[in-house]
mmCIF file of C-alpha atoms in Angstrom:
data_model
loop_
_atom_site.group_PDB
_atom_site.id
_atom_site.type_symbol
_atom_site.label_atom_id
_atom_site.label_comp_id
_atom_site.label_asym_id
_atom_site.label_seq_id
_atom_site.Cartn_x
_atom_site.Cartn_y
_atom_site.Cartn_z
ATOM 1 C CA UNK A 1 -98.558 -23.502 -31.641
ATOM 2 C CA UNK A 2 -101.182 -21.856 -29.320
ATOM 3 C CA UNK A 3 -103.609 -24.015 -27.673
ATOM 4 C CA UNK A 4 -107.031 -22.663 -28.111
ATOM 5 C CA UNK A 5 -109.975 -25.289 -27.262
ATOM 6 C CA UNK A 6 -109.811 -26.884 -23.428
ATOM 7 C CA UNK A 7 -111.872 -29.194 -21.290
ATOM 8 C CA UNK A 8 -112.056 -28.221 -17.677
ATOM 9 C CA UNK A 9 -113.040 -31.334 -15.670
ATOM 10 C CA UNK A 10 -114.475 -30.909 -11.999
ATOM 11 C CA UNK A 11 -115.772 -26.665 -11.397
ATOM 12 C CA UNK A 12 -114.395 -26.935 -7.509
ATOM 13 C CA UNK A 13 -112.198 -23.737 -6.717
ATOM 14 C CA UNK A 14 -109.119 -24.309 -8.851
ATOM 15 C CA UNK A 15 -111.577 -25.841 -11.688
ATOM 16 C CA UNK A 16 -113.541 -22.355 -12.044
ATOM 17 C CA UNK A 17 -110.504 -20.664 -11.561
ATOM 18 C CA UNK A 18 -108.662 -21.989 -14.415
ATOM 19 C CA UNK A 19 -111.785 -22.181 -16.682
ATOM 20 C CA UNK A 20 -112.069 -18.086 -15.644
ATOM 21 C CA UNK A 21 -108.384 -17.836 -16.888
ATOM 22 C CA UNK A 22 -108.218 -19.424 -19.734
ATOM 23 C CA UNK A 23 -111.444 -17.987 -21.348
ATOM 24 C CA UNK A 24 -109.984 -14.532 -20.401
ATOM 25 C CA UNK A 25 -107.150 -15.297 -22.204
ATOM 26 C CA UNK A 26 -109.340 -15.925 -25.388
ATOM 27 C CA UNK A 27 -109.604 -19.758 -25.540
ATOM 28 C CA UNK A 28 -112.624 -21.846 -25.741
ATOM 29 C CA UNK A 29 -113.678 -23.713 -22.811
ATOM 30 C CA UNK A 30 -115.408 -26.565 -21.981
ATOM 31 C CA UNK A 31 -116.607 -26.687 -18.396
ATOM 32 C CA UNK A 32 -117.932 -30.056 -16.437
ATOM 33 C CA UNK A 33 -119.209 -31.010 -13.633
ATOM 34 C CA UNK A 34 -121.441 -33.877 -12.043
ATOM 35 C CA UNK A 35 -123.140 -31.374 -9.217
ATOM 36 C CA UNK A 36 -125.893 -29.505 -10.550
ATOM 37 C CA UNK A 37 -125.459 -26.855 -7.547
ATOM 38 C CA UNK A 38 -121.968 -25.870 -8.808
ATOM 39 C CA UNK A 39 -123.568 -25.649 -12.875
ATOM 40 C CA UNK A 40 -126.338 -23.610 -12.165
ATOM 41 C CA UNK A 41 -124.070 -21.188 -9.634
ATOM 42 C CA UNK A 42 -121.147 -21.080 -12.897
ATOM 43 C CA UNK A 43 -123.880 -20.777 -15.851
ATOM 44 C CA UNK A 44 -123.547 -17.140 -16.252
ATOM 45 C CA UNK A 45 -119.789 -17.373 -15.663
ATOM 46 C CA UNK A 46 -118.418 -19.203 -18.672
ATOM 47 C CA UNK A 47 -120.030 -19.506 -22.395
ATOM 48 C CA UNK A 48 -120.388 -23.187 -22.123
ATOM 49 C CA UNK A 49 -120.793 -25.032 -18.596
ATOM 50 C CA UNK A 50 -122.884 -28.526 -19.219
ATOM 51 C CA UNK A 51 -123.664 -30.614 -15.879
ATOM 52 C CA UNK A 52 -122.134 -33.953 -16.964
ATOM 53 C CA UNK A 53 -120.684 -37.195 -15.808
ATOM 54 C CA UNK A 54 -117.199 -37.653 -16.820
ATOM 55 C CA UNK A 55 -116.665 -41.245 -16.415
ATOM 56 C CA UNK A 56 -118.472 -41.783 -19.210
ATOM 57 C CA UNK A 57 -117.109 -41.879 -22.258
ATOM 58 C CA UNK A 58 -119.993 -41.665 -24.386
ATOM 59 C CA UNK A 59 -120.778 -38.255 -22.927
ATOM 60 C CA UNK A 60 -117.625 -37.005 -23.143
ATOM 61 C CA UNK A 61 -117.222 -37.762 -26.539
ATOM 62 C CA UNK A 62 -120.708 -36.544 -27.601
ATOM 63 C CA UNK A 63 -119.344 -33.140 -25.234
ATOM 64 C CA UNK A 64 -116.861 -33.358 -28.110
ATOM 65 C CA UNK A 65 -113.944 -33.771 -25.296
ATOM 66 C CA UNK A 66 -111.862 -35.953 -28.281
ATOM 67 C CA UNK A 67 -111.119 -32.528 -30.150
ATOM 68 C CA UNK A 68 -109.523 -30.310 -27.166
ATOM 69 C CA UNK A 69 -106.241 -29.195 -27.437
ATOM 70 C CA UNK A 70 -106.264 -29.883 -23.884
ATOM 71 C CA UNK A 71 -107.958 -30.963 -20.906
ATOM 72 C CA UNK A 72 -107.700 -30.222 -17.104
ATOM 73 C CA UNK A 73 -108.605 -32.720 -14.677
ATOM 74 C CA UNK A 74 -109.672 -31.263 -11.201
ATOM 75 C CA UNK A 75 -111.380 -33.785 -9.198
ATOM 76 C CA UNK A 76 -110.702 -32.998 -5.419
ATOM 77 C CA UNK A 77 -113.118 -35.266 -3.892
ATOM 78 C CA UNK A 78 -111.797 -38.808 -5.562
ATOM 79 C CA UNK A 79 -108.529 -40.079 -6.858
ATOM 80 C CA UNK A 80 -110.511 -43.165 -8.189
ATOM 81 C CA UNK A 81 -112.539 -40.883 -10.281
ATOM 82 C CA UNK A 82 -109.183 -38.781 -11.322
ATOM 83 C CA UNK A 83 -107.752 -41.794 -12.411
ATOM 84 C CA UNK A 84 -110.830 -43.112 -14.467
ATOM 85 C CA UNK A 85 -111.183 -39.522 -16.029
ATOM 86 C CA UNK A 86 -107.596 -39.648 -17.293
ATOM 87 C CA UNK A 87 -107.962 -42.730 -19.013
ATOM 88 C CA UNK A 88 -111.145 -42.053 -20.598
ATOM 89 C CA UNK A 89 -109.240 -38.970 -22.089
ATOM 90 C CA UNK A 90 -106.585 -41.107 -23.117
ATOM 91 C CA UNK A 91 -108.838 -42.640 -24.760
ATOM 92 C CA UNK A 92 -110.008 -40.202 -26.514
ATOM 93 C CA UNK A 93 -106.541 -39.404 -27.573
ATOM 94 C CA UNK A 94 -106.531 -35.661 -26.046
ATOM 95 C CA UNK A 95 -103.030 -34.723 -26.744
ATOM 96 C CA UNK A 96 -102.261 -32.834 -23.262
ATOM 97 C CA UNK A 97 -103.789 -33.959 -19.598
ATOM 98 C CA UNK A 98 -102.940 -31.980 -16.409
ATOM 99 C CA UNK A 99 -104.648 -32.783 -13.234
ATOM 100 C CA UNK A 100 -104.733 -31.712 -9.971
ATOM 101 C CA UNK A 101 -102.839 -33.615 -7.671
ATOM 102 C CA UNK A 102 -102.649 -33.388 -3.724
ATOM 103 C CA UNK A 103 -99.161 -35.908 -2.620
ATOM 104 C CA UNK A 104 -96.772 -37.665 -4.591
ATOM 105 C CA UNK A 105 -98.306 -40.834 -4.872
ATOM 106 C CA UNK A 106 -101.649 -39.833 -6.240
ATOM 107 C CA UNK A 107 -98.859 -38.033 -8.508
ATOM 108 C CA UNK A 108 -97.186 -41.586 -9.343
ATOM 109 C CA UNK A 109 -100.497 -42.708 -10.026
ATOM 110 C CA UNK A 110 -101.336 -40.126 -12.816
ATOM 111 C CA UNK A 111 -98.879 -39.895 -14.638
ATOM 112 C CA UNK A 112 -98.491 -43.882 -15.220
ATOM 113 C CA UNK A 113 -102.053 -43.832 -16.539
ATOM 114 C CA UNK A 114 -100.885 -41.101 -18.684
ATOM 115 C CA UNK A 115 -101.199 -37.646 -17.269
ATOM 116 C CA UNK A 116 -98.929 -35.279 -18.979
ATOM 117 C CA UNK A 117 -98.759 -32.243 -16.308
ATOM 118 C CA UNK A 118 -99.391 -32.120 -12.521
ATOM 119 C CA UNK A 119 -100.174 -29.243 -10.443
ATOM 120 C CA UNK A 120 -100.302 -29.122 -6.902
ATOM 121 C CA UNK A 121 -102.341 -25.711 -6.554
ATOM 122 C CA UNK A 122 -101.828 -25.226 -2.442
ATOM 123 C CA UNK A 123 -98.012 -25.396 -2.762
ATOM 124 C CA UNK A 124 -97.999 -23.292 -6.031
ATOM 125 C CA UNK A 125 -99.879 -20.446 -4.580
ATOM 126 C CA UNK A 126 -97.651 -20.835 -1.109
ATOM 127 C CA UNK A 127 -94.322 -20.967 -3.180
ATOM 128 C CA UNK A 128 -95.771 -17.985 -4.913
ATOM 129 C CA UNK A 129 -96.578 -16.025 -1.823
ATOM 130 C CA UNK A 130 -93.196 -16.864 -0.709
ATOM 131 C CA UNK A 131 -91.453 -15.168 -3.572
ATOM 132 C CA UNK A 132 -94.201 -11.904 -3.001
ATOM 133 C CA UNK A 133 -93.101 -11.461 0.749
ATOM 134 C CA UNK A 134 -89.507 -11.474 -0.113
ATOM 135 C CA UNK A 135 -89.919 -9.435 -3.452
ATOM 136 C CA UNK A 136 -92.312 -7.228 -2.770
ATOM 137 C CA UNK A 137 -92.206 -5.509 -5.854
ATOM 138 C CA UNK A 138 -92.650 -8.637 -8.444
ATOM 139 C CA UNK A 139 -96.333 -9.278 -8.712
ATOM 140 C CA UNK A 140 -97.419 -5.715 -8.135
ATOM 141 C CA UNK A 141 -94.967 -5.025 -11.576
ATOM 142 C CA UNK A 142 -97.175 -7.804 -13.357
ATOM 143 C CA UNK A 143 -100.454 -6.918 -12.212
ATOM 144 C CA UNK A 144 -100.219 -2.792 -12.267
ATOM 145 C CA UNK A 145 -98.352 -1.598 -14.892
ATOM 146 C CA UNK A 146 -99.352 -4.027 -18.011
ATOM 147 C CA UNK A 147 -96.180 -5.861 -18.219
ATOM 148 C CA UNK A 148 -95.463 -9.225 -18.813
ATOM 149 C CA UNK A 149 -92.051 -11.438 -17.610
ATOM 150 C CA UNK A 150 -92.062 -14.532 -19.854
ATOM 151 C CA UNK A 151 -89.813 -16.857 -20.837
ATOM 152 C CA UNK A 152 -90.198 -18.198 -24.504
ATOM 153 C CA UNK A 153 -88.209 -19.955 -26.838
ATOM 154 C CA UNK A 154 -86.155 -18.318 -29.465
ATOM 155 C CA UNK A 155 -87.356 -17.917 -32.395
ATOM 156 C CA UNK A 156 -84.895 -20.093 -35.547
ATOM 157 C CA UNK A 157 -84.899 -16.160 -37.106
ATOM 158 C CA UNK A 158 -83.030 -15.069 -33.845
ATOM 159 C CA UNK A 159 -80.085 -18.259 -33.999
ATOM 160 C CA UNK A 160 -76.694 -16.605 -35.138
ATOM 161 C CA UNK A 161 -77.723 -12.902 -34.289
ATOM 162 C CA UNK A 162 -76.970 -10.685 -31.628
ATOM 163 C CA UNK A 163 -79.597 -9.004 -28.938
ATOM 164 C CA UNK A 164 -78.230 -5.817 -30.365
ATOM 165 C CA UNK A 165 -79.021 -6.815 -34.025
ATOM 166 C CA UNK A 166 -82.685 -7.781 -32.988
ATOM 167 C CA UNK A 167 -83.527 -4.532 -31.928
ATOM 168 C CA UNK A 168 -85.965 -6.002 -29.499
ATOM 169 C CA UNK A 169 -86.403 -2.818 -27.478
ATOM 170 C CA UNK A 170 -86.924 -0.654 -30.428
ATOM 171 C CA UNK A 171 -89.245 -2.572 -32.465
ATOM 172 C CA UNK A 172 -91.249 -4.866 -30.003
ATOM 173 C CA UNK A 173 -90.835 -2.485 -26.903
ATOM 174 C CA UNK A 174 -89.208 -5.350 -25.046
ATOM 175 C CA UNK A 175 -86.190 -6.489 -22.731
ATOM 176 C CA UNK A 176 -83.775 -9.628 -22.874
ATOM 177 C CA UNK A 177 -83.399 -10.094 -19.117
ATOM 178 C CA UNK A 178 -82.029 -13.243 -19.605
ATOM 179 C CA UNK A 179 -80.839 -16.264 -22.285
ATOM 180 C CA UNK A 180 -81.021 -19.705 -20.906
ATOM 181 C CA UNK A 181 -78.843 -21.301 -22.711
ATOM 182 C CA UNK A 182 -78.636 -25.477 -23.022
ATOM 183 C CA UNK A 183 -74.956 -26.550 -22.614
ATOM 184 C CA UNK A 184 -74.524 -30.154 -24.240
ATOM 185 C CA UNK A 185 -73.279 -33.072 -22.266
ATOM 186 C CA UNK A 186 -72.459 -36.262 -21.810
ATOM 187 C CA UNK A 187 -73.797 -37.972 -18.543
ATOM 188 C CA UNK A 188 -71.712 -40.338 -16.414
ATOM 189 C CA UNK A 189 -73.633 -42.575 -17.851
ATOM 190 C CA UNK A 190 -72.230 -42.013 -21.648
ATOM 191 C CA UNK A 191 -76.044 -40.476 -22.411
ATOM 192 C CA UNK A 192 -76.768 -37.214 -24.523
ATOM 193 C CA UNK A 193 -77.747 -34.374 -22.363
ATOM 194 C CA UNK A 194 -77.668 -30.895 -21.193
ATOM 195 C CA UNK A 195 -77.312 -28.331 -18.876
ATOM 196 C CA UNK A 196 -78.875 -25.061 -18.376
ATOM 197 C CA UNK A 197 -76.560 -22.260 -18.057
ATOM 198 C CA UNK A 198 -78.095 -18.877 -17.423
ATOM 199 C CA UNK A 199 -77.083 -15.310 -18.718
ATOM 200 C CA UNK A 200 -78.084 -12.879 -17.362
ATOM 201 C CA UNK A 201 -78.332 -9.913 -18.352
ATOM 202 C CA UNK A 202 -76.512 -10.756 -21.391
ATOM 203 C CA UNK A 203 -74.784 -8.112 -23.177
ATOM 204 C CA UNK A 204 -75.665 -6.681 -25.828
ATOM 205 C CA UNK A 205 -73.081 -8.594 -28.245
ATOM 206 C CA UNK A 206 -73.742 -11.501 -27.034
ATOM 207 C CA UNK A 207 -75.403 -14.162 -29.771
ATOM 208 C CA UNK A 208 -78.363 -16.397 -29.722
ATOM 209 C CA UNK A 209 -77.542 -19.938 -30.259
ATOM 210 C CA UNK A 210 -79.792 -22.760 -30.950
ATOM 211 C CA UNK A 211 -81.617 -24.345 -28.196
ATOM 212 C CA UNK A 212 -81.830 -21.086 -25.930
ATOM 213 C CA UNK A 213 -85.040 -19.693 -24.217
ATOM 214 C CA UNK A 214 -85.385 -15.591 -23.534
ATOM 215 C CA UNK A 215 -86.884 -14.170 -20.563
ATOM 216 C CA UNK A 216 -88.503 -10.943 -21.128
ATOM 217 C CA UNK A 217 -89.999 -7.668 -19.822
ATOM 218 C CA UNK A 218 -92.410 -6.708 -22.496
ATOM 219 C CA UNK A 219 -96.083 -5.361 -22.360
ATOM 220 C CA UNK A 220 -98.920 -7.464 -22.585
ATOM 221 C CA UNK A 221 -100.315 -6.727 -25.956
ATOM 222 C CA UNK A 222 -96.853 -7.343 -27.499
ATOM 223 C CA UNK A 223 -96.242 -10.687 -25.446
ATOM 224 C CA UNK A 224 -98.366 -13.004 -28.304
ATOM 225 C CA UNK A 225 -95.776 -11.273 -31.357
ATOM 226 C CA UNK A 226 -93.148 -13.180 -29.680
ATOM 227 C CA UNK A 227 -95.109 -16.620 -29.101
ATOM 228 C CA UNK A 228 -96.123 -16.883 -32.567
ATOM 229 C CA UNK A 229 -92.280 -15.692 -33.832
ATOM 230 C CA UNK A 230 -90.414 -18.719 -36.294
ATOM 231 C CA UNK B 1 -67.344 -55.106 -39.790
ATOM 232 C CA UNK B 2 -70.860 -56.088 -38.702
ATOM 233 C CA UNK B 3 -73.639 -54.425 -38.395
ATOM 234 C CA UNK B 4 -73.485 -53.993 -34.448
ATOM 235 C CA UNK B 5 -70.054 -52.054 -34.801
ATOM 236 C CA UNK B 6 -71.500 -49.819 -38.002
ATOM 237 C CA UNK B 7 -74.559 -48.917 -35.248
ATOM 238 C CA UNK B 8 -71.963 -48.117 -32.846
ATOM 239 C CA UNK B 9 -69.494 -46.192 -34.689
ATOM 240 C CA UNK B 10 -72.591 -43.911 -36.017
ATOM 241 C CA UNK B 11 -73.856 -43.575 -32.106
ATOM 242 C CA UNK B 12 -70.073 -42.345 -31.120
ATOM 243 C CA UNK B 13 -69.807 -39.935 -34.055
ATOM 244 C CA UNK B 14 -73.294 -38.833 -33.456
ATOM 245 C CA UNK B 15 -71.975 -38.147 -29.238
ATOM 246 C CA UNK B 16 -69.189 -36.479 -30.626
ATOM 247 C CA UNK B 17 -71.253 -33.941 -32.806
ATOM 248 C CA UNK B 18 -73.257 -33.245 -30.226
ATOM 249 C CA UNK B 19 -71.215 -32.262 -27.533
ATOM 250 C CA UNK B 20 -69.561 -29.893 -30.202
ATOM 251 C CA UNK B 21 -72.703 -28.293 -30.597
ATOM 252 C CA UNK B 22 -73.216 -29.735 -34.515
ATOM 253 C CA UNK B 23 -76.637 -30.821 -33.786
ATOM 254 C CA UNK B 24 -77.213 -31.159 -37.609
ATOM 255 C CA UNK B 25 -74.836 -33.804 -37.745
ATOM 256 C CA UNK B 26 -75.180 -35.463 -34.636
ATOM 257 C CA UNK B 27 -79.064 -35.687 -35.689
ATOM 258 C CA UNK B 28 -77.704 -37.459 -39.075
ATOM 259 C CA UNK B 29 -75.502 -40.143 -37.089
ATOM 260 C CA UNK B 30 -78.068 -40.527 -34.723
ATOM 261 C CA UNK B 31 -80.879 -41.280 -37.932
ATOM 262 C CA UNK B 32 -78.483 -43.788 -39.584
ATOM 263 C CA UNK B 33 -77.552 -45.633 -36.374
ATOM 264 C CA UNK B 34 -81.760 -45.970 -36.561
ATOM 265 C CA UNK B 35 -82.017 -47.124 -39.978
ATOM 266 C CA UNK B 36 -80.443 -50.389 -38.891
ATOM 267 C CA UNK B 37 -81.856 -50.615 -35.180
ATOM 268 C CA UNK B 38 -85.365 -48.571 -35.365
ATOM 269 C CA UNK B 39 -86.146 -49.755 -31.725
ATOM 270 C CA UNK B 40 -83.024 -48.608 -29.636
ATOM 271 C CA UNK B 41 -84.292 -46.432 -27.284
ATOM 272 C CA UNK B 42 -81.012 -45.107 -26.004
ATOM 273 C CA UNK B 43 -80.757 -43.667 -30.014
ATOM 274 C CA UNK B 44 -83.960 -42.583 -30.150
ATOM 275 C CA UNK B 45 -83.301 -40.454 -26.974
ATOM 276 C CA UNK B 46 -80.285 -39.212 -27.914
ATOM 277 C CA UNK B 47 -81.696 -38.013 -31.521
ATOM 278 C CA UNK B 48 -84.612 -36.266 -29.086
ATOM 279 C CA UNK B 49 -81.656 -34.286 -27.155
ATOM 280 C CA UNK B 50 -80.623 -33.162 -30.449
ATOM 281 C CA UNK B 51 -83.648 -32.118 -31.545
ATOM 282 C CA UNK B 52 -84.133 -29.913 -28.685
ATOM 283 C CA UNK B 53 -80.939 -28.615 -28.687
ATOM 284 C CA UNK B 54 -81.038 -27.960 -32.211
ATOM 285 C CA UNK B 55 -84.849 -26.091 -31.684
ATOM 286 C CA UNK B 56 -86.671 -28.637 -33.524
ATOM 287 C CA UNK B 57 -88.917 -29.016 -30.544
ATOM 288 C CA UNK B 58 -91.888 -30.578 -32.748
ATOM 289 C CA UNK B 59 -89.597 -33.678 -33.880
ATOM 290 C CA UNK B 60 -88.134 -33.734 -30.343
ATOM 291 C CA UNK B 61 -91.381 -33.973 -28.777
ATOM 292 C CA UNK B 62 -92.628 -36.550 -31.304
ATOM 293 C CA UNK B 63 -88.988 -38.480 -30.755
ATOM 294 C CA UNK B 64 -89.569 -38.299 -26.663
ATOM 295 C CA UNK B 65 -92.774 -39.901 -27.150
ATOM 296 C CA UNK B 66 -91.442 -42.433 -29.225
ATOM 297 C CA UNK B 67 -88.607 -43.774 -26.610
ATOM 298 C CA UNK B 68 -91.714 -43.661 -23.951
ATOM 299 C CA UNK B 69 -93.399 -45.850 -26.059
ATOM 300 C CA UNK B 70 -90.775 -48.582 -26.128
ATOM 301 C CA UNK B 71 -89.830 -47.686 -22.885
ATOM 302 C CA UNK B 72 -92.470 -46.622 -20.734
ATOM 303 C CA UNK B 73 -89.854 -46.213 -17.531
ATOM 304 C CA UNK B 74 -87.328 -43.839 -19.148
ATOM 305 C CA UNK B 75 -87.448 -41.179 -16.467
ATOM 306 C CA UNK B 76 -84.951 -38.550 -18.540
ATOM 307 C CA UNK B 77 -87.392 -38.637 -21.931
ATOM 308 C CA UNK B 78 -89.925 -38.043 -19.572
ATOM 309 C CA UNK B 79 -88.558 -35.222 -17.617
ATOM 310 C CA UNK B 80 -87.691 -33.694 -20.901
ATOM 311 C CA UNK B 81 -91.087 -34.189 -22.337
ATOM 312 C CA UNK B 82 -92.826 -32.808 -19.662
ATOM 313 C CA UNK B 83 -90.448 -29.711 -19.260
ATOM 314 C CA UNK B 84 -90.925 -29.175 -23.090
ATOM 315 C CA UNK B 85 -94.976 -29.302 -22.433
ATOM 316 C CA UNK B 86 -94.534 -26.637 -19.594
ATOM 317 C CA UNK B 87 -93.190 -24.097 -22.546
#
């Protein structure tokens, strides 16, 4: 299911930047902040940025914070604050919390108070400018030319058939680059698991099982056919 | 018989069927080894794996939160649950 209605907690640079994003990509936004500076400078920015104090939960439930899909905490001034936000929005029962996080323990710390996702935002964008000096070519394909690489998962319809069968090229104008596939196991510790093989490229015979995930090349305004597949 | 063995033999069976990829079934041994032992975390993670083997990512999601709620230190449902959220 796509998520459509977020909070975005603390407008600092990774804040805005994610409110920007995620309003782009068509989904409501909520955007707070306790610094009236940073409101007025984002008011024309976003359809709804409200100069608030998020540690308290009456305001964030009259802000109507209880009925977002999801909610990003991005407090990079205090980890007390971080942590009091987080519960608040526990509180409120908001079924997915990322925050920001800056070292392992103030990870820790999050997640035990019940932080789904953590993002450390200086070593994503170095791991990603990493991968652009060594591959030159990657981000330039994703930004120029209107294609998409995503990985999704497959579809029930696509269990049992072949990438041939699908026809994905012909009818949706898009590549299987690769099937992760989930290998079962049993752990040395006798517990259920498994293991991620990956195929790639798979040929053209080969069958989708249940449990895999497809990474595709596909253009942009085809990627959202795919997400909403059965 | 008692009722410890029944829970165990339906655990094994439901091992077996999953590591030959019969996620159907394994989910049904996993469910009846439940019926008699709701709580057992171990099951309840086990019927999660299925799940999300089997593409039922709603009910595995649902069952991952479940075994954190008994067991708010099991760091495999949690790596699972958060990898699921990622997607």
């Amino acid at each position: 299911m796509k998520m459509k209605n977020f909070a975005v907690i603390g407008l600092g640079r990774f804040g805005a930047a994610i409110a920007r994003f995620l309003e782009k990509e068509g989904g409501e936004v909520l955007a707070i902040d306790i610094n009236p500076e940073i409101v007025r400078e984002l008011e024309h920015d976003y359809t709804s940025v409200v100069e608030a104090d998020a540690t308290d939960i009456e305001t964030l439930s009259n802000l109507g914070v209880g009925d977002v899909d999801a909610a990003i905490v991005s407090i990079g001034t205090s980890m007390e604050a971080g942590i009091f936000i987080t519960l608040l929005l526990k509180e409120l029962k908001v079924p997915l919390i990322v925050a920001k996080v800056r070292s392992k323990l103030h990870e820790k710390v999050l997640k035990k108070v019940g932080v789904n996702l953590v993002v450390y935002p200086e070593e994503d964008a170095a791991q990603h400018l990493a991968k652009k000096l060594y591959w030159p070519g990657y981000s330039e394909l994703e930004m120029t030319t209107g294609l998409s690489m995503v990985e999704i998962r497959a579809p029930k319809s696509f269990i049992g058939k072949t990438v041939a069968k699908l026809k994905l090229r012909e009818k949706y104008k898009a590549n299987v680059v690769a099937i992760k596939r989930k290998n079962p196991i049993i752990d040395e510790n006798e517990q259920t698991d498994y293991e991620e093989k990956i195929i790639a490229p798979p040929v053209a015979e080969e069958k989708f099982e249940a449990g895999d995930s497809i990474v595709l090349v596909c253009s942009d305004d085809k990627v959202d056919k795919f997400k909403d597949m059965k | 018989m008692n009722s410890k063995d029944k829970i165990q033999i339906h655990i094994d069976k439901g091992k077996f069927y999953f590591s030959s990829k019969k996620y159907e079934e394994a989910i049904k041994e996993f469910k009846n080894a439940l019926s008699n032992d709701k709580d057992n975390a171990e099951v309840l993670y086990s019927l999660a794996v299925s799940y999300e083997t089997n593409s039922d990512y709603d009910l595995a999601k649902e069952a991952y939160q479940k075994v954190l709620l008994i067991e708010p230190e099991h760091e495999l449902a949690r790596s699972h649950l958060e990898k699921m959220l990622e997607k």
